[in-house]
mmCIF file of C-alpha atoms and ligand atoms in Angstrom:
data_model
loop_
_atom_site.group_PDB
_atom_site.id
_atom_site.type_symbol
_atom_site.label_atom_id
_atom_site.label_comp_id
_atom_site.label_asym_id
_atom_site.label_seq_id
_atom_site.Cartn_x
_atom_site.Cartn_y
_atom_site.Cartn_z
ATOM 1 C CA MET A 1 0.000 0.000 0.000
ATOM 2 C CA LYS A 2 1.100 3.514 -0.814
ATOM 3 C CA ALA A 3 -0.082 6.918 0.413
ATOM 4 C CA VAL A 4 0.103 9.880 -1.946
ATOM 5 C CA ALA A 5 -0.153 13.580 -1.104
ATOM 6 C CA ASP A 6 0.176 16.691 -3.154
ATOM 7 C CA ALA A 7 0.451 20.322 -2.107
ATOM 8 C CA PRO A 8 0.401 23.574 -4.105
ATOM 9 C CA CYS A 9 3.249 26.033 -3.997
ATOM 10 C CA LYS A 10 2.679 29.681 -3.097
ATOM 11 C CA ALA A 11 3.312 33.349 -3.740
ATOM 12 C CA ILE A 12 3.385 36.004 -1.064
ATOM 13 C CA ILE A 13 1.208 38.917 -2.215
ATOM 14 C CA THR A 14 2.299 41.412 0.470
ATOM 15 C CA GLY A 15 4.228 41.407 3.751
ATOM 16 C CA GLU A 16 7.164 39.028 3.164
ATOM 17 C CA HIS A 17 10.185 39.621 5.425
ATOM 18 C CA PHE A 18 8.131 41.900 7.714
ATOM 19 C CA VAL A 19 6.045 38.813 8.593
ATOM 20 C CA VAL A 20 9.191 37.326 10.179
ATOM 21 C CA HIS A 21 9.158 40.362 12.508
ATOM 22 C CA GLY A 22 5.476 40.120 13.492
ATOM 23 C CA ALA A 23 3.632 41.878 10.630
ATOM 24 C CA TRP A 24 0.549 40.606 8.785
ATOM 25 C CA ALA A 25 1.128 39.140 5.334
ATOM 26 C CA LEU A 26 -1.158 38.013 2.515
ATOM 27 C CA ALA A 27 -0.309 34.851 0.562
ATOM 28 C CA ALA A 28 -1.916 32.853 -2.254
ATOM 29 C CA ALA A 29 -1.565 29.237 -3.337
ATOM 30 C CA VAL A 30 -0.153 28.789 -6.849
ATOM 31 C CA GLU A 31 -1.146 26.057 -9.302
ATOM 32 C CA ARG A 32 2.166 24.146 -9.370
ATOM 33 C CA ARG A 33 2.291 21.171 -7.066
ATOM 34 C CA VAL A 34 4.695 18.885 -5.224
ATOM 35 C CA LYS A 35 3.705 15.222 -5.069
ATOM 36 C CA VAL A 36 4.948 12.824 -2.382
ATOM 37 C CA GLU A 37 4.485 9.045 -2.225
ATOM 38 C CA ALA A 38 5.062 7.213 1.059
ATOM 39 C CA SER A 39 5.282 3.442 1.532
ATOM 40 C CA GLU A 40 6.670 1.042 4.150
ATOM 41 C CA ALA A 41 10.371 0.067 3.724
ATOM 42 C CA GLU A 42 13.318 -1.620 5.463
ATOM 43 C CA GLU A 43 14.821 1.730 6.469
ATOM 44 C CA LEU A 44 14.175 5.444 5.943
ATOM 45 C CA VAL A 45 14.875 6.196 2.268
ATOM 46 C CA ILE A 46 14.169 9.543 0.597
ATOM 47 C CA GLU A 47 14.235 9.976 -3.181
ATOM 48 C CA SER A 48 13.925 13.280 -4.995
ATOM 49 C CA ASP A 49 14.833 14.207 -8.584
ATOM 50 C CA GLY A 50 17.307 11.377 -8.964
ATOM 51 C CA GLN A 51 18.835 11.970 -5.502
ATOM 52 C CA ARG A 52 18.523 9.221 -2.953
ATOM 53 C CA SER A 53 19.473 9.208 0.689
ATOM 54 C CA SER A 54 19.072 6.515 3.287
ATOM 55 C CA GLY A 55 19.905 6.135 6.974
ATOM 56 C CA SER A 56 21.362 9.466 8.086
ATOM 57 C CA SER A 57 20.301 11.545 5.093
ATOM 58 C CA GLY A 58 22.395 13.595 2.713
ATOM 59 C CA LYS A 59 22.453 17.367 3.251
ATOM 60 C CA ARG A 60 19.750 18.372 0.771
ATOM 61 C CA LEU A 61 17.251 15.783 1.944
ATOM 62 C CA ALA A 62 18.080 16.032 5.674
ATOM 63 C CA PRO A 63 15.210 18.502 6.382
ATOM 64 C CA VAL A 64 12.741 15.948 4.974
ATOM 65 C CA ALA A 65 14.241 13.292 7.274
ATOM 66 C CA ARG A 66 13.717 15.702 10.149
ATOM 67 C CA VAL A 67 9.986 15.932 9.459
ATOM 68 C CA VAL A 68 9.750 12.116 9.262
ATOM 69 C CA THR A 69 11.665 11.694 12.532
ATOM 70 C CA LYS A 70 9.628 14.308 14.390
ATOM 71 C CA LEU A 71 6.343 12.761 13.246
ATOM 72 C CA SER A 72 7.437 9.211 14.049
ATOM 73 C CA GLU A 73 8.711 10.174 17.516
ATOM 74 C CA GLU A 74 5.674 12.219 18.541
ATOM 75 C CA LEU A 75 3.016 10.009 16.955
ATOM 76 C CA ARG A 76 4.882 6.792 17.813
ATOM 77 C CA PHE A 77 5.269 4.914 14.567
ATOM 78 C CA SER A 78 8.206 3.361 12.742
ATOM 79 C CA PRO A 79 10.195 5.824 10.565
ATOM 80 C CA ARG A 80 11.193 2.986 8.202
ATOM 81 C CA VAL A 81 9.507 4.370 5.098
ATOM 82 C CA LEU A 82 10.292 5.177 1.490
ATOM 83 C CA ILE A 83 9.486 8.809 0.627
ATOM 84 C CA ARG A 84 9.460 9.679 -3.082
ATOM 85 C CA ILE A 85 9.213 13.369 -4.046
ATOM 86 C CA THR A 86 8.237 14.707 -7.491
ATOM 87 C CA SER A 87 8.022 18.470 -7.923
ATOM 88 C CA GLN A 88 6.666 20.880 -10.559
ATOM 89 C CA VAL A 89 8.052 23.778 -8.530
ATOM 90 C CA PRO A 90 11.464 25.298 -9.309
ATOM 91 C CA GLU A 91 13.704 25.311 -6.208
ATOM 92 C CA SER A 92 15.060 28.493 -4.594
ATOM 93 C CA SER A 93 12.702 30.640 -6.654
ATOM 94 C CA GLY A 94 10.494 32.189 -3.950
ATOM 95 C CA LEU A 95 7.566 29.882 -4.706
ATOM 96 C CA GLY A 96 7.775 27.756 -1.565
ATOM 97 C CA SER A 97 9.049 24.513 -3.084
ATOM 98 C CA SER A 98 10.510 23.367 0.260
ATOM 99 C CA ALA A 99 7.336 24.276 2.186
ATOM 100 C CA ALA A 100 5.113 22.418 -0.293
ATOM 101 C CA THR A 101 7.469 19.417 -0.017
ATOM 102 C CA MET A 102 7.443 19.345 3.807
ATOM 103 C CA VAL A 103 3.663 19.717 3.909
ATOM 104 C CA ALA A 104 3.153 16.917 1.377
ATOM 105 C CA VAL A 105 5.614 14.668 3.275
ATOM 106 C CA ALA A 106 3.751 15.181 6.569
ATOM 107 C CA SER A 107 0.425 14.572 4.871
ATOM 108 C CA ALA A 108 1.457 11.426 2.925
ATOM 109 C CA LEU A 109 3.204 9.882 5.909
ATOM 110 C CA THR A 110 0.317 10.361 8.335
ATOM 111 C CA LYS A 111 -2.082 9.041 5.679
ATOM 112 C CA LEU A 112 0.095 5.916 5.353
ATOM 113 C CA LYS A 113 0.017 5.417 9.114
ATOM 114 C CA GLY A 114 -3.761 5.919 9.320
ATOM 115 C CA ILE A 115 -3.486 9.148 11.345
ATOM 116 C CA GLU A 116 -5.797 12.105 10.660
ATOM 117 C CA LEU A 117 -4.163 15.470 11.348
ATOM 118 C CA ALA A 118 -5.726 18.950 11.236
ATOM 119 C CA THR A 119 -4.205 21.278 8.626
ATOM 120 C CA SER A 120 -2.623 23.369 11.378
ATOM 121 C CA GLU A 121 -0.881 20.251 12.747
ATOM 122 C CA ILE A 122 0.447 19.322 9.298
ATOM 123 C CA SER A 123 1.878 22.847 9.071
ATOM 124 C CA ARG A 124 3.445 22.510 12.510
ATOM 125 C CA TYR A 125 5.282 19.292 11.591
ATOM 126 C CA ALA A 126 6.270 20.662 8.170
ATOM 127 C CA MET A 127 7.780 23.633 9.961
ATOM 128 C CA THR A 128 10.499 21.452 11.553
ATOM 129 C CA GLY A 129 11.896 20.872 8.048
ATOM 130 C CA GLU A 130 11.463 24.531 7.030
ATOM 131 C CA THR A 131 13.422 25.885 10.006
ATOM 132 C CA ALA A 132 16.200 23.394 9.229
ATOM 133 C CA ILE A 133 16.522 25.030 5.797
ATOM 134 C CA HIS A 134 15.703 28.699 6.377
ATOM 135 C CA GLY A 135 16.630 29.197 10.025
ATOM 136 C CA ARG A 136 14.186 31.859 11.108
ATOM 137 C CA ALA A 137 11.030 31.184 9.060
ATOM 138 C CA SER A 138 7.671 32.806 9.895
ATOM 139 C CA GLY A 139 5.565 29.772 9.002
ATOM 140 C CA ILE A 140 3.580 31.553 6.274
ATOM 141 C CA ASP A 141 4.867 29.212 3.541
ATOM 142 C CA VAL A 142 3.829 25.946 5.185
ATOM 143 C CA ASN A 143 0.473 27.427 6.204
ATOM 144 C CA ILE A 144 -0.491 28.557 2.699
ATOM 145 C CA CYS A 145 0.719 25.292 1.097
ATOM 146 C CA ALA A 146 -1.349 23.305 3.603
ATOM 147 C CA THR A 147 -4.473 25.479 3.391
ATOM 148 C CA GLY A 148 -4.629 26.534 -0.283
ATOM 149 C CA GLY A 149 -6.629 29.575 -1.444
ATOM 150 C CA VAL A 150 -5.534 32.894 0.051
ATOM 151 C CA ILE A 151 -4.622 33.495 3.689
ATOM 152 C CA MET A 152 -3.877 36.415 5.980
ATOM 153 C CA TYR A 153 -1.069 35.338 8.290
ATOM 154 C CA LYS A 154 0.664 36.673 11.372
ATOM 155 C CA MET A 155 3.102 34.678 13.502
ATOM 156 C CA GLY A 156 1.534 33.197 16.599
ATOM 157 C CA GLU A 157 -2.019 33.404 15.209
ATOM 158 C CA GLU A 158 -4.086 30.852 13.310
ATOM 159 C CA ALA A 159 -3.962 31.563 9.552
ATOM 160 C CA ARG A 160 -7.205 33.220 8.397
ATOM 161 C CA LYS A 161 -8.616 32.064 5.045
ATOM 162 C CA VAL A 162 -9.634 34.938 2.767
ATOM 163 C CA ARG A 163 -12.880 34.201 0.918
ATOM 164 C CA PHE A 164 -13.935 35.785 -2.358
ATOM 165 C CA ALA A 165 -16.196 34.939 -5.280
ATOM 166 C CA GLY A 166 -14.863 34.215 -8.790
ATOM 167 C CA SER A 167 -11.284 33.601 -9.843
ATOM 168 C CA ARG A 168 -8.236 35.862 -9.663
ATOM 169 C CA ARG A 169 -5.377 35.504 -12.128
ATOM 170 C CA PHE A 170 -1.767 36.425 -11.547
ATOM 171 C CA LEU A 171 1.474 36.197 -13.456
ATOM 172 C CA ILE A 172 4.614 34.635 -12.031
ATOM 173 C CA VAL A 173 7.850 35.607 -13.769
ATOM 174 C CA GLN A 174 11.089 33.814 -13.030
ATOM 175 C CA SER A 175 14.109 36.098 -12.721
ATOM 176 C CA GLY A 176 16.393 33.147 -13.475
ATOM 177 C CA THR A 177 18.533 33.734 -10.361
ATOM 178 C CA LYS A 178 18.449 31.223 -7.502
ATOM 179 C CA ARG A 179 19.156 32.417 -3.985
ATOM 180 C CA SER A 180 19.042 31.408 -0.345
ATOM 181 C CA THR A 181 16.052 32.490 1.748
ATOM 182 C CA LYS A 182 18.183 32.277 4.895
ATOM 183 C CA THR A 183 20.781 34.746 3.556
ATOM 184 C CA LEU A 184 18.046 37.226 2.652
ATOM 185 C CA ILE A 185 16.212 36.909 5.973
ATOM 186 C CA ASP A 186 19.543 37.615 7.711
ATOM 187 C CA ARG A 187 20.253 40.594 5.431
ATOM 188 C CA VAL A 188 16.836 42.214 6.049
ATOM 189 C CA SER A 189 17.067 41.449 9.790
ATOM 190 C CA ARG A 190 20.334 43.390 9.915
ATOM 191 C CA MET A 191 18.381 46.457 8.708
ATOM 192 C CA LYS A 192 16.172 46.068 11.772
ATOM 193 C CA VAL A 193 19.242 46.173 14.032
ATOM 194 C CA LYS A 194 20.715 49.160 12.180
ATOM 195 C CA TYR A 195 17.520 51.253 11.925
ATOM 196 C CA PRO A 196 15.099 49.919 14.588
ATOM 197 C CA GLY A 197 12.691 52.890 14.510
ATOM 198 C CA LEU A 198 12.440 52.984 10.723
ATOM 199 C CA PHE A 199 12.074 49.207 10.531
ATOM 200 C CA ALA A 200 9.256 49.180 13.113
ATOM 201 C CA GLY A 201 7.417 51.825 11.063
ATOM 202 C CA LEU A 202 7.846 49.812 7.851
ATOM 203 C CA ALA A 203 6.637 46.620 9.571
ATOM 204 C CA ASN A 204 3.515 48.464 10.789
ATOM 205 C CA SER A 205 2.875 49.801 7.335
ATOM 206 C CA ALA A 206 3.370 46.290 5.855
ATOM 207 C CA SER A 207 0.521 45.077 8.091
ATOM 208 C CA PHE A 208 -1.654 47.956 6.939
ATOM 209 C CA ILE A 209 -0.803 47.290 3.265
ATOM 210 C CA SER A 210 -1.685 43.600 3.716
ATOM 211 C CA GLU A 211 -5.108 44.533 5.113
ATOM 212 C CA LEU A 212 -5.707 46.944 2.232
ATOM 213 C CA ALA A 213 -4.530 44.329 -0.271
ATOM 214 C CA GLU A 214 -6.938 41.784 1.214
ATOM 215 C CA THR A 215 -9.880 44.170 0.686
ATOM 216 C CA ARG A 216 -8.820 44.975 -2.891
ATOM 217 C CA LEU A 217 -8.440 41.281 -3.707
ATOM 218 C CA VAL A 218 -11.822 40.370 -2.223
ATOM 219 C CA ASN A 219 -13.494 43.225 -4.157
ATOM 220 C CA GLY A 220 -11.684 42.238 -7.357
ATOM 221 C CA ASP A 221 -10.110 45.704 -7.616
ATOM 222 C CA MET A 222 -6.996 44.469 -9.384
ATOM 223 C CA GLN A 223 -5.804 47.905 -10.481
ATOM 224 C CA GLU A 224 -5.637 49.155 -6.888
ATOM 225 C CA LEU A 225 -4.138 45.861 -5.731
ATOM 226 C CA GLY A 226 -1.465 46.336 -8.396
ATOM 227 C CA ARG A 227 -0.537 49.752 -6.972
ATOM 228 C CA LEU A 228 -0.075 48.183 -3.540
ATOM 229 C CA LEU A 229 2.210 45.536 -5.026
ATOM 230 C CA THR A 230 4.432 48.091 -6.746
ATOM 231 C CA TYR A 231 4.640 50.144 -3.558
ATOM 232 C CA SER A 232 5.561 46.991 -1.582
ATOM 233 C CA HIS A 233 8.350 46.222 -4.020
ATOM 234 C CA ALA A 234 9.875 49.655 -3.439
ATOM 235 C CA VAL A 235 9.823 49.086 0.332
ATOM 236 C CA LEU A 236 11.336 45.594 0.004
ATOM 237 C CA SER A 237 14.018 47.063 -2.222
ATOM 238 C CA THR A 238 14.786 49.684 0.454
ATOM 239 C CA VAL A 239 15.381 47.012 3.103
ATOM 240 C CA GLY A 240 17.740 45.030 0.857
ATOM 241 C CA ALA A 241 15.526 42.231 -0.500
ATOM 242 C CA SER A 242 15.734 43.244 -4.163
ATOM 243 C CA THR A 243 18.478 43.291 -6.793
ATOM 244 C CA PRO A 244 19.058 45.617 -9.775
ATOM 245 C CA ASN A 245 17.856 42.801 -12.037
ATOM 246 C CA LEU A 246 14.599 42.363 -10.069
ATOM 247 C CA ASP A 247 14.027 46.139 -10.052
ATOM 248 C CA ARG A 248 14.483 46.176 -13.845
ATOM 249 C CA LEU A 249 12.068 43.254 -14.235
ATOM 250 C CA VAL A 250 9.412 45.047 -12.168
ATOM 251 C CA ASP A 251 9.928 48.213 -14.289
ATOM 252 C CA LEU A 252 9.633 46.147 -17.463
ATOM 253 C CA LEU A 253 6.344 44.570 -16.325
ATOM 254 C CA LEU A 254 4.915 48.003 -15.516
ATOM 255 C CA ALA A 255 6.092 49.337 -18.894
ATOM 256 C CA LEU A 256 4.335 46.363 -20.556
ATOM 257 C CA GLY A 257 1.082 47.461 -18.935
ATOM 258 C CA CYS A 258 0.775 45.369 -15.739
ATOM 259 C CA TYR A 259 -1.309 46.915 -12.970
ATOM 260 C CA GLY A 260 1.492 46.183 -10.528
ATOM 261 C CA ALA A 261 4.486 43.934 -9.856
ATOM 262 C CA LYS A 262 6.808 43.026 -7.018
ATOM 263 C CA LEU A 263 9.320 40.432 -5.923
ATOM 264 C CA THR A 264 7.656 37.573 -4.075
ATOM 265 C CA GLY A 265 9.160 35.571 -1.216
ATOM 266 C CA ALA A 266 12.645 36.283 0.009
ATOM 267 C CA GLY A 267 13.824 38.178 -3.117
ATOM 268 C CA GLY A 268 17.506 38.419 -4.107
ATOM 269 C CA GLY A 269 16.422 36.711 -7.359
ATOM 270 C CA GLY A 270 13.642 34.151 -7.423
ATOM 271 C CA SER A 271 10.290 35.245 -8.838
ATOM 272 C CA VAL A 272 8.242 38.357 -9.513
ATOM 273 C CA PHE A 273 4.488 38.418 -8.891
ATOM 274 C CA ALA A 274 2.480 40.640 -11.231
ATOM 275 C CA ILE A 275 -1.093 41.534 -12.111
ATOM 276 C CA PRO A 276 -1.553 41.670 -15.878
ATOM 277 C CA ARG A 277 -4.305 43.724 -17.511
ATOM 278 C CA GLU A 278 -7.292 41.657 -18.591
ATOM 279 C CA GLY A 279 -6.745 39.990 -21.968
ATOM 280 C CA SER A 280 -3.031 40.847 -22.139
ATOM 281 C CA THR A 281 -1.487 37.786 -20.546
ATOM 282 C CA ASP A 282 -0.682 35.593 -23.577
ATOM 283 C CA ALA A 283 1.050 38.460 -25.386
ATOM 284 C CA LEU A 284 2.861 39.374 -22.179
ATOM 285 C CA ILE A 285 4.167 35.834 -21.649
ATOM 286 C CA ALA A 286 5.417 35.750 -25.274
ATOM 287 C CA GLU A 287 7.092 39.169 -24.903
ATOM 288 C CA LEU A 288 8.792 38.090 -21.665
ATOM 289 C CA LYS A 289 9.998 34.898 -23.333
ATOM 290 C CA SER A 290 11.525 36.880 -26.185
ATOM 291 C CA ARG A 291 13.477 38.786 -23.515
ATOM 292 C CA GLY A 292 14.666 35.548 -21.851
ATOM 293 C CA TYR A 293 12.186 35.349 -18.945
ATOM 294 C CA GLU A 294 10.066 32.257 -18.235
ATOM 295 C CA SER A 295 6.627 33.106 -16.847
ATOM 296 C CA PHE A 296 3.273 31.469 -16.258
ATOM 297 C CA GLN A 297 -0.239 32.503 -15.404
ATOM 298 C CA THR A 298 -1.871 31.045 -12.311
ATOM 299 C CA ASN A 299 -5.263 31.235 -10.754
ATOM 300 C CA VAL A 300 -5.588 30.523 -7.036
ATOM 301 C CA PRO A 301 -6.262 26.842 -6.277
ATOM 302 C CA THR A 302 -8.747 26.722 -3.407
ATOM 303 C CA GLU A 303 -7.548 23.286 -2.354
ATOM 304 C CA GLY A 304 -4.425 22.945 -0.225
ATOM 305 C CA VAL A 305 -2.634 19.690 0.556
ATOM 306 C CA LYS A 306 -4.625 16.536 -0.116
ATOM 307 C CA SER A 307 -3.785 12.864 0.414
ATOM 308 C CA TRP A 308 -5.153 9.483 -0.547
ATOM 309 C CA LEU A 309 -4.292 5.782 -0.409
ATOM 310 C CA ARG A 310 -3.403 3.815 -3.494
HETATM 311 O O1 LIG B 401 11.353 32.812 -0.790
HETATM 312 P P1 LIG B 401 10.594 31.932 0.126
HETATM 313 O O2 LIG B 401 9.580 31.088 -0.559
HETATM 314 O O3 LIG B 401 11.474 31.116 0.979
HETATM 315 O O4 LIG B 401 9.700 32.902 1.059
HETATM 316 C C1 LIG B 401 10.211 33.448 2.238
HETATM 317 C C2 LIG B 401 9.283 34.481 2.852
HETATM 318 C C3 LIG B 401 9.959 35.248 3.994
HETATM 319 O O5 LIG B 401 8.993 36.188 4.494
HETATM 320 C C4 LIG B 401 11.161 36.033 3.494
HETATM 321 C C5 LIG B 401 10.405 34.318 5.118
HETATM 322 C C6 LIG B 401 9.302 33.759 5.966
HETATM 323 O O6 LIG B 401 9.514 32.693 6.551
HETATM 324 O O7 LIG B 401 8.234 34.388 6.098
#
């Protein structure tokens, strides 16, 4: 018998980095998924994209082993399982590939062992792998990958699902540069130490922007939401999360008619999140491709992680 789980990846709409320091942030699930299969085995084996680790895991897969160990110790089952990971999500690109993986691992494994966990519990276990990778993570990534849809999130509070009628479409553009979330969290945190008063003000305003963005999204006011995104990018750039290349990409998207654009996730490379004008997306994707940028349109999948037995 095999248990299978899949989880969507994510984009942070507003509030990244400041969420690590207690601000509210708004995040959406993105229609690219990570699939995990779990089955009983002689020992703990983890396979991902041609990499395989068993026993004490190799570096890249060690965070996954941590989630398995934590679950098996707390829920008292044998950690001798084969975990097989297949991902549609590019790594180190700000789209939460590690969070979606950890969430899907926790979900598949508990399904295999016949244990029902609440979404918040799946996020909590997934978080042990996330902190192993990113150090000081807020938890927004695992929460949105587990829940799906759109959430408002603040550390220490239960994620709140944002409900709206109809679909919302966004554009994700890959900058082509991979980076480490941990390095960027550390860089932005140094700004807090250097300019505590300014940073506190920006964190407060990030919360306010996230609340405004939630209202605009719910009302379908994509033009106004776009303005909030572009503003947020400027603030993230000020605290050191952007790069000249990301700034140029945001400018390009605005020049091509998007309502707004910003880096999403940790920045330093990774992806840009944009709101295209209605009816312009196909031409926009082709134009971006001609300039060397991969991009895709996504709506917001309402379903988060799901699991089943096979
Ligand atoms: O780039 P990602 O997917 O790792 O997103 C990180 C978002 C941060 O706010 C920078 C960190 C966090 O844990 O909230």
